[in-house]
PDB file of C-alpha atoms in Angstrom:
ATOM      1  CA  UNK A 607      -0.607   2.213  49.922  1.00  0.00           C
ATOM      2  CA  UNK A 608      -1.879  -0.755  51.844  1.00  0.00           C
ATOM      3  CA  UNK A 609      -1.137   0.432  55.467  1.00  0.00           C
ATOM      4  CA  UNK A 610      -0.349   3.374  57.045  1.00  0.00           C
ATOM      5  CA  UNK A 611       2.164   5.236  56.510  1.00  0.00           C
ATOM      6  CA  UNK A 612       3.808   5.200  59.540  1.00  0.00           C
ATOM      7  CA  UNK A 613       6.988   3.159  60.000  1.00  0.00           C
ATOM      8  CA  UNK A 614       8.525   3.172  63.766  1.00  0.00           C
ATOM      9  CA  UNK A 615      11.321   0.197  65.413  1.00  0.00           C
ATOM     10  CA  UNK A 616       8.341  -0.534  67.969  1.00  0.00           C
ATOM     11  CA  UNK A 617       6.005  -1.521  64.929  1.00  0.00           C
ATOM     12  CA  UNK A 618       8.763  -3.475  63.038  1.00  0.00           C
ATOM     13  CA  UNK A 619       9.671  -5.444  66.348  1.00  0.00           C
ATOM     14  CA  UNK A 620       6.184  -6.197  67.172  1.00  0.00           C
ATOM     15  CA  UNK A 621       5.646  -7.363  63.255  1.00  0.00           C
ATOM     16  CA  UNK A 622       8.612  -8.996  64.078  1.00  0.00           C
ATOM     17  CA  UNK A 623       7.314 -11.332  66.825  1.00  0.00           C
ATOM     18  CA  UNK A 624       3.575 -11.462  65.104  1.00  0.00           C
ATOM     19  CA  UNK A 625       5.519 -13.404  62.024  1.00  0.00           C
ATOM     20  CA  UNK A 626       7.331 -15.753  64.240  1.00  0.00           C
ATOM     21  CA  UNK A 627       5.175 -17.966  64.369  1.00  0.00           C
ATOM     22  CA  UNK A 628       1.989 -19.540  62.680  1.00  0.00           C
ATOM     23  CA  UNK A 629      -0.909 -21.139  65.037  1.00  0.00           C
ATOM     24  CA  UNK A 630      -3.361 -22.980  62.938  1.00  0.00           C
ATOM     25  CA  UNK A 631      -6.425 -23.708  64.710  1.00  0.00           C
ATOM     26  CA  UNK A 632     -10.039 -25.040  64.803  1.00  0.00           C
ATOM     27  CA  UNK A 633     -13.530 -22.725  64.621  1.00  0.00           C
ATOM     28  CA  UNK A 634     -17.086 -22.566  63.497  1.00  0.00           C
ATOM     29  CA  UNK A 635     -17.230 -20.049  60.687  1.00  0.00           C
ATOM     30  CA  UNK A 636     -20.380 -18.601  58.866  1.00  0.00           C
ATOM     31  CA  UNK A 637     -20.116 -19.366  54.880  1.00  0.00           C
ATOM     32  CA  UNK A 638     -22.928 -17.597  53.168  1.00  0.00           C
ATOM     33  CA  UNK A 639     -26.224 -18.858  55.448  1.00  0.00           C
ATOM     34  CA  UNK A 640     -24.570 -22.047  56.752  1.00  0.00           C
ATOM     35  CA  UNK A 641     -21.994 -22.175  59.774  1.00  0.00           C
ATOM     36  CA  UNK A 642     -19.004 -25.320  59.574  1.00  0.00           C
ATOM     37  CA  UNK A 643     -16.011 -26.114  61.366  1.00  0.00           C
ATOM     38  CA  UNK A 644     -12.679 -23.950  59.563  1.00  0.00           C
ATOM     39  CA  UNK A 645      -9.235 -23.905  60.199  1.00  0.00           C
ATOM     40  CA  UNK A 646      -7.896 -20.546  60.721  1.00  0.00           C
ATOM     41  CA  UNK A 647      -4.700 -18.440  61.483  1.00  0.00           C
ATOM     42  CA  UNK A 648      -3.904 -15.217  62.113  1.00  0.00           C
ATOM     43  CA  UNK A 649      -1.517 -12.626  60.451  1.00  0.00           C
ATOM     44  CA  UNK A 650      -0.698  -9.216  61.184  1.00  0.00           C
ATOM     45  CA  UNK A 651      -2.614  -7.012  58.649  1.00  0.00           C
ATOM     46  CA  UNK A 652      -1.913  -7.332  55.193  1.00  0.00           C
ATOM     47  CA  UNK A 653      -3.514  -6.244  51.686  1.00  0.00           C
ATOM     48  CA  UNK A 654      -6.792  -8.005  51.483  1.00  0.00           C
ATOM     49  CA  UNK A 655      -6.933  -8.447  47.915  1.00  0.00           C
ATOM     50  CA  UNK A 656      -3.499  -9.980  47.426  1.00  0.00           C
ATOM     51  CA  UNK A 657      -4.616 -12.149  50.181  1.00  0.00           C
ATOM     52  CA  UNK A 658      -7.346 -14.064  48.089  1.00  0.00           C
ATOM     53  CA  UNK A 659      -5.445 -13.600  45.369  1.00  0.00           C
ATOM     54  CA  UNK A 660      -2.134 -16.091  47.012  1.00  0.00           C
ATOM     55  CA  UNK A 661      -5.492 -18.485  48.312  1.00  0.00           C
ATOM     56  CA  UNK A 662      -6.472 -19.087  44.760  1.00  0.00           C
ATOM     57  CA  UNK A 663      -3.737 -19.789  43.804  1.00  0.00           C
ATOM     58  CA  UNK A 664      -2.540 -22.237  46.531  1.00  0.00           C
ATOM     59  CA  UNK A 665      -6.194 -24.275  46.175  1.00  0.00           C
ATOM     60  CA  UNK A 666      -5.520 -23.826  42.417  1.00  0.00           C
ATOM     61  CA  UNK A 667      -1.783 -25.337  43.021  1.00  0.00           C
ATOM     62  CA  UNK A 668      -3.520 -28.879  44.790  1.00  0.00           C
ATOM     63  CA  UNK A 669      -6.693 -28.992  42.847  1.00  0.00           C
ATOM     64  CA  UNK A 670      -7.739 -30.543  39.975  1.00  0.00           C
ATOM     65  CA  UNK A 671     -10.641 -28.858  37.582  1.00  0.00           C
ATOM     66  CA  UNK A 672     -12.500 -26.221  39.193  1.00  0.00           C
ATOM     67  CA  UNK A 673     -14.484 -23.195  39.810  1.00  0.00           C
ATOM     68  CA  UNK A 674     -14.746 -20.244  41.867  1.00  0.00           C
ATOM     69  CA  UNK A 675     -17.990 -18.303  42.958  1.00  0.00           C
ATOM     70  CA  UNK A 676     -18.460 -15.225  45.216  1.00  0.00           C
ATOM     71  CA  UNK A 677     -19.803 -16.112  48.374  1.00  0.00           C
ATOM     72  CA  UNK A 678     -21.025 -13.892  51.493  1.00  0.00           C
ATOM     73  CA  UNK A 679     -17.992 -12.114  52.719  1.00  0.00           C
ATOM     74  CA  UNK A 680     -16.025 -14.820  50.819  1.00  0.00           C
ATOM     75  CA  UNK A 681     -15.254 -16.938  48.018  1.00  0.00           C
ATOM     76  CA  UNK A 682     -15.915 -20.695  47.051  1.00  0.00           C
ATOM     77  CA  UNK A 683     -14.286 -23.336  45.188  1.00  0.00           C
ATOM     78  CA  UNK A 684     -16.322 -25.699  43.829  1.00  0.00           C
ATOM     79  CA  UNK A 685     -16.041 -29.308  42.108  1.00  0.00           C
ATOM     80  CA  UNK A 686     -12.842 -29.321  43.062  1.00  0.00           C
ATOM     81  CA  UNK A 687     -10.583 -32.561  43.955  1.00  0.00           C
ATOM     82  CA  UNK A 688      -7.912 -31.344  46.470  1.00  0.00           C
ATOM     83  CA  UNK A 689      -5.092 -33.934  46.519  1.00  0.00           C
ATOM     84  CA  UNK A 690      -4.878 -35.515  49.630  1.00  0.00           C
ATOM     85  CA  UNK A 691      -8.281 -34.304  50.642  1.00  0.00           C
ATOM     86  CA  UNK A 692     -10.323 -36.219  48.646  1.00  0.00           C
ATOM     87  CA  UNK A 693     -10.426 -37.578  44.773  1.00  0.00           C
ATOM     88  CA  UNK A 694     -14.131 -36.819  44.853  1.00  0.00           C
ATOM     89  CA  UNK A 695     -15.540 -32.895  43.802  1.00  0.00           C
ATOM     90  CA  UNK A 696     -15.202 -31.032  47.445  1.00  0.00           C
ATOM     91  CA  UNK A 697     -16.220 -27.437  48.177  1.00  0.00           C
ATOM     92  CA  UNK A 698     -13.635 -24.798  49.577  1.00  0.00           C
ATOM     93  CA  UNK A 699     -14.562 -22.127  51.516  1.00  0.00           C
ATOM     94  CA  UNK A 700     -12.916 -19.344  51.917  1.00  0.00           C
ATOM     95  CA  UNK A 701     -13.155 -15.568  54.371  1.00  0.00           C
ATOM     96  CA  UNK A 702     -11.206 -13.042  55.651  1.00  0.00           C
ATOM     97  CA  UNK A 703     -12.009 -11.915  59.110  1.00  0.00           C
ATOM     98  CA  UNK A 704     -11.364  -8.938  61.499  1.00  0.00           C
ATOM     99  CA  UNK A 705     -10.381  -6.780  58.265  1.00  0.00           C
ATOM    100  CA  UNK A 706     -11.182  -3.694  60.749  1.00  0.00           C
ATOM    101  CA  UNK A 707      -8.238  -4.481  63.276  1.00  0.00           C
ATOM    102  CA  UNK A 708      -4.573  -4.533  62.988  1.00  0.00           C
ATOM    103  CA  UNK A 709      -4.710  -8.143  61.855  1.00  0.00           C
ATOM    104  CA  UNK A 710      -6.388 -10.692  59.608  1.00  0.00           C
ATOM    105  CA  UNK A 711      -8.175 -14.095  60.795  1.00  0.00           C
ATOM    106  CA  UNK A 712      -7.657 -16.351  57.689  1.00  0.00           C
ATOM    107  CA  UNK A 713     -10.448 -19.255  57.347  1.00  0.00           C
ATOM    108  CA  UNK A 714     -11.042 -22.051  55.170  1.00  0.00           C
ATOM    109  CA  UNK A 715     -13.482 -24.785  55.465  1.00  0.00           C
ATOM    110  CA  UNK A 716     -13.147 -28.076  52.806  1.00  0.00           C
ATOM    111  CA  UNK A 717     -16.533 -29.544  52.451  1.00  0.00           C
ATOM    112  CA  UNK A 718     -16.593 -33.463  51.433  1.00  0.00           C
ATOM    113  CA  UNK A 719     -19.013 -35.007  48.702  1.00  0.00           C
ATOM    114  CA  UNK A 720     -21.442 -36.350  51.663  1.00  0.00           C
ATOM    115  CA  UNK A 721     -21.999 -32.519  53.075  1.00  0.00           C
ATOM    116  CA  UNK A 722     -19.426 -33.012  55.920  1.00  0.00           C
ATOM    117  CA  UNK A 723     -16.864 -30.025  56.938  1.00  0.00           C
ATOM    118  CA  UNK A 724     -13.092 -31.267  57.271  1.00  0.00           C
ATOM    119  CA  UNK A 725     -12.334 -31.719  61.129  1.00  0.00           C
ATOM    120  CA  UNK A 726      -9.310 -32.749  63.425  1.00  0.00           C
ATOM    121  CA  UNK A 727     -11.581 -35.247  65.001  1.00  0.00           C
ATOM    122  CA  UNK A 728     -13.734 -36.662  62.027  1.00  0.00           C
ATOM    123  CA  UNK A 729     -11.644 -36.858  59.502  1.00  0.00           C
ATOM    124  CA  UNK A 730      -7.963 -36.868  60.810  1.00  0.00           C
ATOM    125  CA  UNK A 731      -6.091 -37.554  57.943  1.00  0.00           C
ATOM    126  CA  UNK A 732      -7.679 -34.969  55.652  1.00  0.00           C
ATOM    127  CA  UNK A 733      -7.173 -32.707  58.675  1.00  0.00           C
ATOM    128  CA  UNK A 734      -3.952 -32.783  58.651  1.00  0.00           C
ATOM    129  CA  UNK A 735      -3.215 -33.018  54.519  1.00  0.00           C
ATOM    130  CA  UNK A 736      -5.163 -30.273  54.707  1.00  0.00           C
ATOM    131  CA  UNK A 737      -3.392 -28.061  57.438  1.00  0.00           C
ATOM    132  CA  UNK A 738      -0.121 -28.507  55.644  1.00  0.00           C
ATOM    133  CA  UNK A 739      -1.517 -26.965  52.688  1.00  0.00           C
ATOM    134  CA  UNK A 740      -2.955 -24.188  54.584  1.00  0.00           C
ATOM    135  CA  UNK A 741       0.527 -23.866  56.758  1.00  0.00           C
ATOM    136  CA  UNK A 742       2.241 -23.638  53.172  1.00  0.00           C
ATOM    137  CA  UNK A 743       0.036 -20.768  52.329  1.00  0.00           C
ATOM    138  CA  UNK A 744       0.283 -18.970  55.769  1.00  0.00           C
ATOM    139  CA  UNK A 745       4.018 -18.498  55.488  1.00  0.00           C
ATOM    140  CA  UNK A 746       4.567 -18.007  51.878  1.00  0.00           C
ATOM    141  CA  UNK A 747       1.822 -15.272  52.243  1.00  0.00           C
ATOM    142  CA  UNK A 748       3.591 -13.833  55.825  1.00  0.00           C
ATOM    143  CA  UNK A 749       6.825 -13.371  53.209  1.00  0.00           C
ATOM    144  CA  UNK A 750       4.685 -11.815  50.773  1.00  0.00           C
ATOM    145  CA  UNK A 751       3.066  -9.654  52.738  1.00  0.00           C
ATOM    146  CA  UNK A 752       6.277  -8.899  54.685  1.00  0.00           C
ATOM    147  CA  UNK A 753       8.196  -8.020  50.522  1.00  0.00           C
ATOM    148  CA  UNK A 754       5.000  -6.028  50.105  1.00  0.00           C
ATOM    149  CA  UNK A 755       5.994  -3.650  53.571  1.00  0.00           C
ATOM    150  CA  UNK A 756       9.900  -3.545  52.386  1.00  0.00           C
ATOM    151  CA  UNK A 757       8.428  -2.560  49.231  1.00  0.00           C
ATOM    152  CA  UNK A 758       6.539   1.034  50.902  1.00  0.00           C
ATOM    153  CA  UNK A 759       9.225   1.224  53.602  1.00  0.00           C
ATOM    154  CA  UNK A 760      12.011   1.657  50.619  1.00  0.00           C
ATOM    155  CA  UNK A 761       9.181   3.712  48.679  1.00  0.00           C
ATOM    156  CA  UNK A 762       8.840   6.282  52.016  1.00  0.00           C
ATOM    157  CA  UNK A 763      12.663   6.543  51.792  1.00  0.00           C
ATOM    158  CA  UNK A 764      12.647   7.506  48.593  1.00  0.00           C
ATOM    159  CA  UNK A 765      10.173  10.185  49.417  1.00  0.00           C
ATOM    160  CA  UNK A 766      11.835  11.498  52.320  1.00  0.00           C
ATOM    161  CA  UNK A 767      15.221  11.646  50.421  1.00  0.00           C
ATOM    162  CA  UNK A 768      13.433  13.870  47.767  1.00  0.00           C
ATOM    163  CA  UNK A 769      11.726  15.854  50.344  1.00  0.00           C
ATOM    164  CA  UNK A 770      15.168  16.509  52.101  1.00  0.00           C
ATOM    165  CA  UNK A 771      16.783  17.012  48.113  1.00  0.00           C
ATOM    166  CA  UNK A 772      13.971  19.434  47.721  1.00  0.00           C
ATOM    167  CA  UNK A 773      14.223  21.876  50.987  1.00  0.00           C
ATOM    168  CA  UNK A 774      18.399  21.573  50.078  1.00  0.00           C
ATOM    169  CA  UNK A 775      18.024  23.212  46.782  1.00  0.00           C
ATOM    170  CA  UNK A 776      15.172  25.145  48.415  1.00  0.00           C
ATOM    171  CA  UNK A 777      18.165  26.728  50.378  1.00  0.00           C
ATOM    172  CA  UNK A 778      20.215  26.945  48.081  1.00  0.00           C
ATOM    173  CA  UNK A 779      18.135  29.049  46.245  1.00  0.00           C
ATOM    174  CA  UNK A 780      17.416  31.370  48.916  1.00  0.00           C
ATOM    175  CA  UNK A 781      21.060  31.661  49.385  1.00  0.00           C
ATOM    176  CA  UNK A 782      21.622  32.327  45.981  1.00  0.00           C
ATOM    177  CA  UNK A 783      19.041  35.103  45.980  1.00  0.00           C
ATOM    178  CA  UNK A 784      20.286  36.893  49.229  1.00  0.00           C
ATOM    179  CA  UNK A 785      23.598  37.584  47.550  1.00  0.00           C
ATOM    180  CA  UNK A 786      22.166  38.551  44.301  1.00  0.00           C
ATOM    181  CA  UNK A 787      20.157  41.457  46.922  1.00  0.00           C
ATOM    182  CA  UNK A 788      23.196  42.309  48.401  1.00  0.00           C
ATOM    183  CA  UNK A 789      24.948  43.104  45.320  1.00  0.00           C
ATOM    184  CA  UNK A 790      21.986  44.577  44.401  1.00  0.00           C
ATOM    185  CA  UNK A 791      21.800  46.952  47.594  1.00  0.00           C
ATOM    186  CA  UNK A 792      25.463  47.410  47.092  1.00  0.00           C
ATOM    187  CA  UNK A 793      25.144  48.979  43.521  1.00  0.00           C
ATOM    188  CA  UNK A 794      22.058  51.023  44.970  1.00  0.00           C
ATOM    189  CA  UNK A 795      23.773  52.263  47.811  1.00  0.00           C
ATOM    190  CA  UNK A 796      26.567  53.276  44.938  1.00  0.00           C
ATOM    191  CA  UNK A 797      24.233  55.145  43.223  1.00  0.00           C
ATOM    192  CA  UNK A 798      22.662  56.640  45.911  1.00  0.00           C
ATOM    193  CA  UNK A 799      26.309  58.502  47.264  1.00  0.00           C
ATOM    194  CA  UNK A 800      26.825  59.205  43.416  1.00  0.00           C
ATOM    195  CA  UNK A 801      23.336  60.854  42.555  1.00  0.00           C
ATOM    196  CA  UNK A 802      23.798  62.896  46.104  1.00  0.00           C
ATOM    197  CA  UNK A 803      26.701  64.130  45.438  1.00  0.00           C
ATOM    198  CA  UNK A 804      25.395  65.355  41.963  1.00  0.00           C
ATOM    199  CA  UNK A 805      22.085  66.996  43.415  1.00  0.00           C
ATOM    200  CA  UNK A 806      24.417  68.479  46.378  1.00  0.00           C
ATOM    201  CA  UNK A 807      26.277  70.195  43.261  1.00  0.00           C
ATOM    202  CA  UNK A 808      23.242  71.218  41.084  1.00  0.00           C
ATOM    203  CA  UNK A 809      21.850  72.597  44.572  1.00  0.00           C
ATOM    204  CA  UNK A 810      24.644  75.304  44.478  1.00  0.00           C
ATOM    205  CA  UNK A 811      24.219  76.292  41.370  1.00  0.00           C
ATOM    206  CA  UNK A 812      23.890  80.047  40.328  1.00  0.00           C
ATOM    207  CA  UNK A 813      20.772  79.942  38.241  1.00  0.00           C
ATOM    208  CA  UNK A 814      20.752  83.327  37.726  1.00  0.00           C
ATOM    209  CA  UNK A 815      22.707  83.773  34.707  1.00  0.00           C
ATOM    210  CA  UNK A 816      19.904  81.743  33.278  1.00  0.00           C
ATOM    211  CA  UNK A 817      16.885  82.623  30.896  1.00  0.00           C
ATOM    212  CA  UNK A 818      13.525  81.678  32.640  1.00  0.00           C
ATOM    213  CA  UNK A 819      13.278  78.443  29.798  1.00  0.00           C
ATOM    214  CA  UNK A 820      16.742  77.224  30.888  1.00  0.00           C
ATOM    215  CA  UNK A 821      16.278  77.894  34.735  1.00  0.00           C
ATOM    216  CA  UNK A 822      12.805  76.059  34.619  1.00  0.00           C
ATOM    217  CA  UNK A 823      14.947  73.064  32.274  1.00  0.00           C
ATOM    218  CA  UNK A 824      17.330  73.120  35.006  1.00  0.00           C
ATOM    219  CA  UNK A 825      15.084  72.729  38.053  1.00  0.00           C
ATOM    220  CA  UNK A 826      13.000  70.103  36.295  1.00  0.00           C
ATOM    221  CA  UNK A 827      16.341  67.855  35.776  1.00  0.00           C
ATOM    222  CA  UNK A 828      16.811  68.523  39.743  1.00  0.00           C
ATOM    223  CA  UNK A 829      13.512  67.461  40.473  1.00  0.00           C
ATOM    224  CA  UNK A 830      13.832  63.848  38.646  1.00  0.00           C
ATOM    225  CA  UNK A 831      17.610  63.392  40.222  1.00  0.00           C
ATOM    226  CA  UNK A 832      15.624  63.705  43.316  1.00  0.00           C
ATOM    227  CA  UNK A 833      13.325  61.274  42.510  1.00  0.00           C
ATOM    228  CA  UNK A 834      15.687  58.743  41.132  1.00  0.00           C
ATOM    229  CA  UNK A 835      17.424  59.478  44.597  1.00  0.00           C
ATOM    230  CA  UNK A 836      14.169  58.232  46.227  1.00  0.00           C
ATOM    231  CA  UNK A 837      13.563  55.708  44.281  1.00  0.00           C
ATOM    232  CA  UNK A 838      17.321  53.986  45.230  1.00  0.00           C
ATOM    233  CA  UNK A 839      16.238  54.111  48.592  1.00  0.00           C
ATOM    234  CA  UNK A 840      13.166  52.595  48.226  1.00  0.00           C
ATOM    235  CA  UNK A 841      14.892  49.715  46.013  1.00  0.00           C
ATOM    236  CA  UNK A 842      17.077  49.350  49.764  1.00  0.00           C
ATOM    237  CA  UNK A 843      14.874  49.073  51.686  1.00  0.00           C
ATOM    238  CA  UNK A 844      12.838  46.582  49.881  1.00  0.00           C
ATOM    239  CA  UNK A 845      15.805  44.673  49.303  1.00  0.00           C
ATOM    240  CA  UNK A 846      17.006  44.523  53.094  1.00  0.00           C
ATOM    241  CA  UNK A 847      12.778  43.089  53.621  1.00  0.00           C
ATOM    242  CA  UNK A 848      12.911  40.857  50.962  1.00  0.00           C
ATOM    243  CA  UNK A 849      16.790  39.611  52.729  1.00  0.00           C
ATOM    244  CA  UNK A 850      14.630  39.496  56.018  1.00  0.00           C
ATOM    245  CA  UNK A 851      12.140  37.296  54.480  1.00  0.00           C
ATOM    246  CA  UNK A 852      14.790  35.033  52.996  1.00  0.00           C
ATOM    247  CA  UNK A 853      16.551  34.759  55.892  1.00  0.00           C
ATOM    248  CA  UNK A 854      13.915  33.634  58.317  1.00  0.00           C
ATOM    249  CA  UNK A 855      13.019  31.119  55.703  1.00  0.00           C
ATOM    250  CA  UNK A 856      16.206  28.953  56.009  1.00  0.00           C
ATOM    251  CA  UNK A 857      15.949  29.048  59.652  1.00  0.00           C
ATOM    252  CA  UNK A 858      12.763  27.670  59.110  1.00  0.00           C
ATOM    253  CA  UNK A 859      14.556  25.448  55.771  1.00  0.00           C
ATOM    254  CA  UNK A 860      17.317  24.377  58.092  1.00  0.00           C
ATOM    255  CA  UNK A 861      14.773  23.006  60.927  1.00  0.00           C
ATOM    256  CA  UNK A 862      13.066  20.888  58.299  1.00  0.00           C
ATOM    257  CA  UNK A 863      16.312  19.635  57.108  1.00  0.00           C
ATOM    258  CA  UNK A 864      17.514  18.273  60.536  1.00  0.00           C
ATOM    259  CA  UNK A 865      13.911  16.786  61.401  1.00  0.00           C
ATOM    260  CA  UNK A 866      13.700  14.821  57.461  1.00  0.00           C
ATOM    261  CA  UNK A 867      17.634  14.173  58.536  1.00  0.00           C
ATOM    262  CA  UNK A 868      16.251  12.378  61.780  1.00  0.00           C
ATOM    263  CA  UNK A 869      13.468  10.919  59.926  1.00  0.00           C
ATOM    264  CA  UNK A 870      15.734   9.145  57.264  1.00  0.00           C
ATOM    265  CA  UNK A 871      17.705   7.881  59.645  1.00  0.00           C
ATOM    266  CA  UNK A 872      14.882   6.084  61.736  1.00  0.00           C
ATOM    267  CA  UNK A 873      13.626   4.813  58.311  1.00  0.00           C
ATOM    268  CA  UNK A 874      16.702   3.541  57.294  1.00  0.00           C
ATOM    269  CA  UNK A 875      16.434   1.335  60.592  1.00  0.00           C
ATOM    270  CA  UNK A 876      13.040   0.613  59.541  1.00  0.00           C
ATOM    271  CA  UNK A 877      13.994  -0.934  56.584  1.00  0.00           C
ATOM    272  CA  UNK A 878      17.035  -2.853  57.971  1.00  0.00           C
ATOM    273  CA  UNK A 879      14.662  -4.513  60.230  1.00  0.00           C
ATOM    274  CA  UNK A 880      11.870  -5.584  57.832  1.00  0.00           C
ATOM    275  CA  UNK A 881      14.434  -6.839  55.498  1.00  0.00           C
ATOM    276  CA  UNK A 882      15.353  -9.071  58.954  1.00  0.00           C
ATOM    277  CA  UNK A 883      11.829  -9.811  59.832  1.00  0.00           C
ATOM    278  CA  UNK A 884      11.943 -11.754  56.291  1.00  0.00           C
ATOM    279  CA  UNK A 885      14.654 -13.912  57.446  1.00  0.00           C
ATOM    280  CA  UNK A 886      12.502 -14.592  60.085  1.00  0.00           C
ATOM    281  CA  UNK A 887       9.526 -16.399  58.642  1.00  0.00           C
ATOM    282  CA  UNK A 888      10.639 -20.148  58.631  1.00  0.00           C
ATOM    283  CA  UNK A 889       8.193 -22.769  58.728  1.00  0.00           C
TER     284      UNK A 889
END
């Protein structure tokens, strides 16, 4: 994802009142080696890539045949004939600033045939042709970038929903597996009282009508009730830990359930108020 993954109402209202507005302004910006006067605005942070990408396409949109080159931290259009600009080949130069910071600084420079950057006071007219192309691209990229943040709000809903889908059947299951122990302990404690009754019996027997072979038969047949009789309590008691276990893991299920609960909720807000902040962005 683009941004972090972090979606709170105080971040939405502030992107709210960072898109309000767009405040195109003057500034000497390095191109490659050379420095020359730029207009710029600013936008909270957005992906960088799709960025250039909508600025190509805008200079593509009001130019005639051109070509793009790589630049030093930028890009440049050249031999390009930018209606309203100039019907002569002009340069375009183009960077994205403060990439490190919660916003962008978006600047462009238009270079004339004789070598001279585009300014407010120089060359008024191509100043302003030139600043409602650029105001163009600032808001239909603010609504971009703005579709782009619905886009991983909705997508961290959808997570949380499966998260909160998951732990449900998560309990379930644990649910479902503490009453399959219980019946379980149930039918052990069942044969438990059963099998003790029957060794209380075969304890009173008179043995000694008995050969040796059949005595030693007998007590061998004890012996194994007795461990089957151990063994059933074992199975209990393993049972009642593994119940135990079970048990403290829905408290723990439930607590996750209530804080994903809370967190859909404040998402849900999230997402009502981007999908506002678009409604927003008017030039």
């Amino acid at each position: 994802m683009w941004y972090k993954k972090v979606f709170t109402a105080l971040l939405v209202l502030c992107g709210l009142q960072g898109f309000s507005q767009i405040n195109l302004y003057e500034d000497d910006i390095k191109y490659g080696n050379e420095y020359g006067n730029s207009l710029v605005f600013t936008l909270p942070y957005c992906d960088k890539k799709m960025v250039g990408d909508e600025w190509k396409k805008v200079v593509a949109n009001h130019s005639g045949k051109q070509s793009v080159k790589n630049i030093i931290s930028g890009s440049a259009v050249q031999n390009s004939t930018i209606t309203g600009i100039s019907d002569q080949p002009v340069e375009v130069y183009y960077r994205i600033l403060d990439t490190k910071s919660d916003t962008l600084r978006i600047a462009t420079a238009f270079v004339l045939n004789d070598g001279q950057f585009v300014s407010s006071e120089t060359h008024p007219t191509e100043y302003k042709n030139a600043s409602l192309m650029l105001r163009d691209y600032a808001y239909g990229l603010q609504r971009r970038c703005v579709e782009l943040e619905l886009q991983d709000a909705n997508q961290y809903s959808a997570e949380l929903n499966k998260k909160l889908a998951q732990l449900q059947s998560d309990k379930g299951k644990l649910e479902s597996s503490n009453n399959i122990l219980a019946n379980k302990i149930l039918l052990s404690k069942q044969k438990k009282q059963d099998l003790t009754k029957k060794i209380a019996s075969q304890e009173k027997e008179d043995l000694s009508a008995l050969t040796a072979k059949q005595a030693e038969s007998f007590n061998k047949k004890l012996e194994a009730n007795r461990r089957k009789l151990a063994g059933y309590e074992d199975d209990i008691t393993s049972y009642e830990v593994k119940i135990t276990h079970n048990k403290e893991n829905i408290v723990q299920t439930n607590k996750d359930i209530i804080d994903i609960s809370s967190k859909i909720k404040e998402q849900s807000l999230v997402v009502q108020q981007i999908e506002q902040k678009i409604n927003t962005i008017q030039k």
